[in-house]
Coordinates of C-alpha atoms and ligand atoms in Angstrom, one line a residue:
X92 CA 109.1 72.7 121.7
X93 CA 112.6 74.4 120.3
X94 CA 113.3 77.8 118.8
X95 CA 116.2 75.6 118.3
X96 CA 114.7 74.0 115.4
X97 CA 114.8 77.5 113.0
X98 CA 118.6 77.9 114.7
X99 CA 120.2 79.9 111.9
X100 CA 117.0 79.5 109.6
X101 CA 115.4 83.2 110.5
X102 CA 116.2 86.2 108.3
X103 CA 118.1 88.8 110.0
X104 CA 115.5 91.6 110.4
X105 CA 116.3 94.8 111.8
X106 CA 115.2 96.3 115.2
X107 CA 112.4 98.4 113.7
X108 CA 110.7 95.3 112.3
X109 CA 111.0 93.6 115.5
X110 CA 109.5 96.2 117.3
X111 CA 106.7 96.3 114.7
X112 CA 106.1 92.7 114.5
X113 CA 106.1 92.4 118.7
X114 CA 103.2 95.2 118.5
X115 CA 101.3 93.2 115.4
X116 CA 101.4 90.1 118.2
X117 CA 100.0 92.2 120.7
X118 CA 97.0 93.8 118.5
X119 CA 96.3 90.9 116.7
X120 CA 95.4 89.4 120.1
X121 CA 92.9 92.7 120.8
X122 CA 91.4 92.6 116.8
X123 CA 91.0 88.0 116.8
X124 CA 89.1 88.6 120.2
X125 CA 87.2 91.9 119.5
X126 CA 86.1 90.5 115.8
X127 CA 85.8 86.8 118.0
X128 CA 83.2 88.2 120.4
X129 CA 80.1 88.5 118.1
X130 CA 80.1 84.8 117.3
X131 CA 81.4 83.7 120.9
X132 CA 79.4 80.5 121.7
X133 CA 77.6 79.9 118.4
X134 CA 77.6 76.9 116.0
X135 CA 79.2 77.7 113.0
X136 CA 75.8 76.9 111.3
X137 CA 73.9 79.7 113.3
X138 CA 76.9 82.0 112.2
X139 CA 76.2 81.3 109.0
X140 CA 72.0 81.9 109.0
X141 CA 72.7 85.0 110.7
X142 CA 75.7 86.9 109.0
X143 CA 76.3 84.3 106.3
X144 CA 80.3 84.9 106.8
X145 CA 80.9 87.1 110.3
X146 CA 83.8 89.7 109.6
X147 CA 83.4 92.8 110.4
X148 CA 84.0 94.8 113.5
X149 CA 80.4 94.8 114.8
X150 CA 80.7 93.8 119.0
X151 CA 77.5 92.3 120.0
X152 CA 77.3 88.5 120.9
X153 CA 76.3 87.6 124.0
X154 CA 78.1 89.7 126.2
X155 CA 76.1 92.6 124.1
X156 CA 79.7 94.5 123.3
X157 CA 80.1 97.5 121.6
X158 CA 82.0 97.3 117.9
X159 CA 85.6 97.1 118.7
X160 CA 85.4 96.0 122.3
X161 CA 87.7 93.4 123.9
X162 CA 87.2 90.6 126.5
X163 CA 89.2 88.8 129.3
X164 CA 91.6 87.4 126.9
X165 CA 92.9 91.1 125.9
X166 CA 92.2 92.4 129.3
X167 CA 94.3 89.4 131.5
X168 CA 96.8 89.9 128.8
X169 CA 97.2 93.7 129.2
X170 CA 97.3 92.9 132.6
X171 CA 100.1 90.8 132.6
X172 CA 102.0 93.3 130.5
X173 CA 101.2 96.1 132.9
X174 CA 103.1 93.4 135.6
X175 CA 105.7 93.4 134.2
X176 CA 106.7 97.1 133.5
X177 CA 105.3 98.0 136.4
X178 CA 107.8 96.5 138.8
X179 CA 110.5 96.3 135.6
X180 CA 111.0 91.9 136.0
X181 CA 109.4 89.0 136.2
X182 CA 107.2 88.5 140.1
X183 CA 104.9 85.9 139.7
X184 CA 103.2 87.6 143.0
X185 CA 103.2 91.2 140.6
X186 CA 101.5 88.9 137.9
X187 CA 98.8 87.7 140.1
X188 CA 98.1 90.8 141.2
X189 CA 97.5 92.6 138.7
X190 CA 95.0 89.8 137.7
X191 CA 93.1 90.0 140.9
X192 CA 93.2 94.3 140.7
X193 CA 91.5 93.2 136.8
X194 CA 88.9 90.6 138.8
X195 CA 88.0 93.3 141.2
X196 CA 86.9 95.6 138.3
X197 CA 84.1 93.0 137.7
X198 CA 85.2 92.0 134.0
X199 CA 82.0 91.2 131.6
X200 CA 83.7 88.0 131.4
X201 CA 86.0 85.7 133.2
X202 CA 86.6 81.9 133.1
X203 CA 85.7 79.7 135.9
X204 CA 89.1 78.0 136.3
X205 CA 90.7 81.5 136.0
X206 CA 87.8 83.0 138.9
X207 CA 89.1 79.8 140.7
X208 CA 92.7 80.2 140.7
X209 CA 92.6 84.2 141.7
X210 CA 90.1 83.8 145.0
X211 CA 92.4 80.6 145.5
X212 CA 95.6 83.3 145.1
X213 CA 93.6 85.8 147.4
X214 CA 92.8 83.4 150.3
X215 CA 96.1 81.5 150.9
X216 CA 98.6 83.2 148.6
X217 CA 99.5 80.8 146.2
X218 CA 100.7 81.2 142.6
X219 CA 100.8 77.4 142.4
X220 CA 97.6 75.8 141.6
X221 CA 98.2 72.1 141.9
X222 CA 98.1 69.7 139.0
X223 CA 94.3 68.9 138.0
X224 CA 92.8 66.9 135.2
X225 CA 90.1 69.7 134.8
X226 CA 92.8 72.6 134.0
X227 CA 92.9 71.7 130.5
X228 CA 91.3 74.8 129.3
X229 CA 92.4 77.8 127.5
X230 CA 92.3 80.3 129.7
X231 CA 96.6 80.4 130.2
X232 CA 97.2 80.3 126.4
X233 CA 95.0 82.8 125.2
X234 CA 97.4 85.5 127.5
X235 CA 100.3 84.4 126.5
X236 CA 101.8 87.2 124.5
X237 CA 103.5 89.8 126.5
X238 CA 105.4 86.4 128.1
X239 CA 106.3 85.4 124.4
X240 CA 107.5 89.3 123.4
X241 CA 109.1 89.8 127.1
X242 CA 111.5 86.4 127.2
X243 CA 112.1 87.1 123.3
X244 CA 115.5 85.0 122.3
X245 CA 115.8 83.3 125.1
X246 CA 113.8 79.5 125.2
X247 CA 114.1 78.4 128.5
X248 CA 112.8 81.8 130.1
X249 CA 109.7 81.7 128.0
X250 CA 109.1 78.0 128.6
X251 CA 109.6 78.7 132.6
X252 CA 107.6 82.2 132.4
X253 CA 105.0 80.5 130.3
X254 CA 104.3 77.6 132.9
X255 CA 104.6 79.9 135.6
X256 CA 102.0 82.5 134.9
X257 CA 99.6 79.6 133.0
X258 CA 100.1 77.7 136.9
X259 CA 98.5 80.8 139.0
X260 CA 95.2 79.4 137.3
X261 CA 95.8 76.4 135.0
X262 CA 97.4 73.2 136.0
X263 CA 97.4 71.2 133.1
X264 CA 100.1 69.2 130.8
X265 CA 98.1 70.2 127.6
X266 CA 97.9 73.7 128.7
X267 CA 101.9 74.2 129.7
X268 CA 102.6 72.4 126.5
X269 CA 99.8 75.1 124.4
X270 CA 101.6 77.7 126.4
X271 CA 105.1 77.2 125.4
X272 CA 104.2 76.3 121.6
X273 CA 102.1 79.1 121.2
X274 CA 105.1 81.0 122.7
X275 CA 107.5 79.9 120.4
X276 CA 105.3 80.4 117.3
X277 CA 104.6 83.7 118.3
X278 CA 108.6 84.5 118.9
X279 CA 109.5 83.0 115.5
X280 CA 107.0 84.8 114.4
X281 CA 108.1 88.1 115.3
X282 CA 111.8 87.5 114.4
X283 CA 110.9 87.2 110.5
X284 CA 109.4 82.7 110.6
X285 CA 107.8 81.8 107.4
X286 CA 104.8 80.1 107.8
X287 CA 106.8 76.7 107.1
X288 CA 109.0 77.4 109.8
X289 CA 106.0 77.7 112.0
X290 CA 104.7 74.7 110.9
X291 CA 108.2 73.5 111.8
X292 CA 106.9 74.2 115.5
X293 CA 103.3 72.9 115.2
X294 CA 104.7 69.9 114.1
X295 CA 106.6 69.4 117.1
X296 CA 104.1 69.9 119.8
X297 CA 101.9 67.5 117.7
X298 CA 105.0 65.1 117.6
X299 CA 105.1 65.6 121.5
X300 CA 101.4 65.2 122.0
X301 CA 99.7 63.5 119.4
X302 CA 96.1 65.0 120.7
X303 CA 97.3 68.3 119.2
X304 CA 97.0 66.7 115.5
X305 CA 94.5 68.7 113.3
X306 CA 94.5 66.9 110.2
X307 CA 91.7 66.0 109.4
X308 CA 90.3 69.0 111.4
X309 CA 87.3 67.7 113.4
X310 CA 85.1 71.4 113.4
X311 CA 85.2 71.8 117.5
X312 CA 86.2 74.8 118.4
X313 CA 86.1 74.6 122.2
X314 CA 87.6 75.8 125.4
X315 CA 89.2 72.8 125.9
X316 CA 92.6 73.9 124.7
X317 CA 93.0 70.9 121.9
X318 CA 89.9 72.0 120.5
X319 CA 91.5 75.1 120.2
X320 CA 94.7 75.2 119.0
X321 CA 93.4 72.5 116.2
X322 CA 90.9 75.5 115.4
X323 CA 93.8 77.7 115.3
X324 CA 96.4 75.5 113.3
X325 CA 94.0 74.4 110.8
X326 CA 92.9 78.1 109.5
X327 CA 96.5 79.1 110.1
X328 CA 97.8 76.5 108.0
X329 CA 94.8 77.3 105.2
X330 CA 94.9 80.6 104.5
X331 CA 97.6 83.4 103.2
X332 CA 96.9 86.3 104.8
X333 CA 95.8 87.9 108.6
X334 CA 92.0 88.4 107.5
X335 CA 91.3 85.5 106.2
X336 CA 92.8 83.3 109.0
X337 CA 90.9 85.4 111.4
X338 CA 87.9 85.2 109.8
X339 CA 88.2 81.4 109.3
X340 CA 88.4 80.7 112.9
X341 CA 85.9 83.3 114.3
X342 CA 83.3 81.3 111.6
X343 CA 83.9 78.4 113.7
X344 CA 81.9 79.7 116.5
X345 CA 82.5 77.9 120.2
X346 CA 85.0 79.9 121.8
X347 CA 85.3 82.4 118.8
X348 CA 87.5 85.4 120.6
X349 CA 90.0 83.5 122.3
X350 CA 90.7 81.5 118.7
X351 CA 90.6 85.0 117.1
X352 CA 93.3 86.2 120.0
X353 CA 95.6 83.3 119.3
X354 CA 95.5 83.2 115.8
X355 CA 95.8 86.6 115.7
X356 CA 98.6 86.9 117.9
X357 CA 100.5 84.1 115.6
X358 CA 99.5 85.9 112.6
X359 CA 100.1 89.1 113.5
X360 CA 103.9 89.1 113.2
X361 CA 103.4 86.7 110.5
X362 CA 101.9 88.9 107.8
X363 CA 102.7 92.3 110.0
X364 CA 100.8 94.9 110.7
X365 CA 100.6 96.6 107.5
X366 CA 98.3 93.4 105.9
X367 CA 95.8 94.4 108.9
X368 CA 92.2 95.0 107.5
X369 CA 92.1 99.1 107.9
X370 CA 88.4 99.1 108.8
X371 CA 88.9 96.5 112.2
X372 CA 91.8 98.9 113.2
X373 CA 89.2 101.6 112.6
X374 CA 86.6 100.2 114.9
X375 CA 89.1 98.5 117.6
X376 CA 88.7 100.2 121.1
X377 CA 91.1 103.3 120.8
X378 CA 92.7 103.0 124.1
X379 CA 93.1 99.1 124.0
X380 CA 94.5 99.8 120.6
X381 CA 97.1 102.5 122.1
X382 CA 97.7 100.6 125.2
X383 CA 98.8 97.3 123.3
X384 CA 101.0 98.8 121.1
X385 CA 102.5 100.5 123.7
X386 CA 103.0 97.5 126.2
X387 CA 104.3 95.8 123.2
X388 CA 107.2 97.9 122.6
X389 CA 108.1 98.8 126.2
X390 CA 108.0 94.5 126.8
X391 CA 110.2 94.1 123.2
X392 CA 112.9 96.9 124.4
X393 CA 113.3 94.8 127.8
X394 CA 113.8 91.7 126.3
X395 CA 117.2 89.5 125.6
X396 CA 116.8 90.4 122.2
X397 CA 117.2 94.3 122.6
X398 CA 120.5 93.4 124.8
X399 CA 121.7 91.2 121.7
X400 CA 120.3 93.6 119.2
X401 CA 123.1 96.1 117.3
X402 CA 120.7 99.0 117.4
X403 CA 119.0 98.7 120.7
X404 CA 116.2 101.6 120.9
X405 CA 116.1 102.1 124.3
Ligands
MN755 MN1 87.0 86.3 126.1
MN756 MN1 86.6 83.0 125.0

């Protein structure tokens, strides 16, 4: 996976847009998992009896949420962010510990491979999970964005930060390469991508794992992170603007908030804020709604991109 591949392809957009597009990522991960969490776990058939098409801001589900509420995937996200301000750099050991201070709060929700890797980080210290077969879950994409926002312009930090932070609880060759794909999209997002320059990326993970392919799209929408980022791709790819790519995937029920946080973060940037449906801004938790946007710019102003950028707004 290559930012490479757009290399002198990406409109030159100026620093306010950048800033605006890293804080789209950011809340478009809060709004796909908030709007995500009512249909968490369904089939799409069960969606349909029982909202006919789900999208509106309405919580519920069956972590019983309130309208607007977020779940692990914002949370461990924000997390992350907070990490990385906090002690101004990258600390793996910072990262972890922010997760475990999260953990300790008792979360409504948490993944078993990412409740494994923390009491693994809390008993012997490790940021390292080893390799395992089983790691092939979500859980390390779906907080991917403040790595994707903080390494902006430069490749090989996001692909080594992305691995890194996806390691303290996923081990996994499908999940690095989710990681550092749904980084790069999310980048070239941000920086001005049409969404045939993002295919341009898609196509490449498929090209370097051929499991990732999503045509014809098979209708799982798992944890399992191919089920996933199929889900994700194929709305993505069919359909032209943020709703209606959110609502698409949501309708796919399984798990419905962490495709809602990665399409959202993908197609955040992508049709910018602006194209955001006013009434799930409305209803989206206040202070996760600040918080993001905040984290967002303070990660873009840090990046290599505000030290290449002419008008740095520091
Ligand atoms: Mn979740
Ligand atoms: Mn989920």
């Amino acid at each position: 996976m290559d930012l490479g591949l757009l290399s002198g392809q990406l409109p030159q957009l100026s620093w306010e847009q950048i800033e605006s597009n890293a804080q789209a990522a950011f809340l478009g991960v809060a709004l796909g998992d908030a709007l995500g969490a009512t249909t968490e776990f369904m089939t799409p058939h069960e969606i349909k009896s029982k909202y006919g098409v789900h999208k509106k801001m309405i919580g519920g589900g069956w972590l019983r949420l309130s309208p607007g509420e977020v779940t692990d995937d914002t949370e461990m996200s924000i997390h992350m962010a907070r990490a990385v301000i906090d002690v101004d750099g990258w600390d793996l050991t910072s990262v972890a510990d922010y997760f475990v201070k999260w953990m300790q709060k008792r979360p409504k929700d948490i993944g078993a491979t990412c409740a494994r890797g923390l009491r693994t980080y809390i008993h012997k210290g490790t940021t390292q999970m080893p390799y395992n077969e089983w790691d092939a879950g979500n859980g390390a994409v779906m907080r991917i964005v403040p790595v994707a926002i903080y390494t902006l312009g430069d490749q090989a930090r996001l692909n080594a930060y992305a691995t890194q932070q996806a390691h303290i609880t996923h081990h996994h060759t499908l999940s690095d390469a989710a990681c550092i794909a749904v980084g790069s999209m999310v980048q070239a997002a941000i920086l001005g991508a049409s969404i045939a320059q993002l295919r341009t990326l898609a196509e490449d993970l498929i090209r370097r794992h051929p499991k990732f392919s999503f045509e014809p799209y098979n209708g799982h929408s798992s944890a399992y992170v191919v089920d996933t980022i199929k889900t994700v791709f194929h709305h993505l790819f069919n359909s032209n603007d943020f709703e209606s790519c959110l609502v698409g995937v949501v309708n796919q029920g399984g798990d419905a908030d962490t495709t809602g946080a990665i399409a959202g973060m993908i197609a955040g940037p992508l049709y910018g804020g602006p194209a955001f449906p006013k009434a799930w801004c409305k209803r989206l938790d206040r202070d996760v709604s600040r918080e993001v946007q905040h984290l967002a710019q303070m990660l873009v102003r840090r990046s290599p991109m505000a030290h290449r950028s002419t008008q740095p707004c520091t």
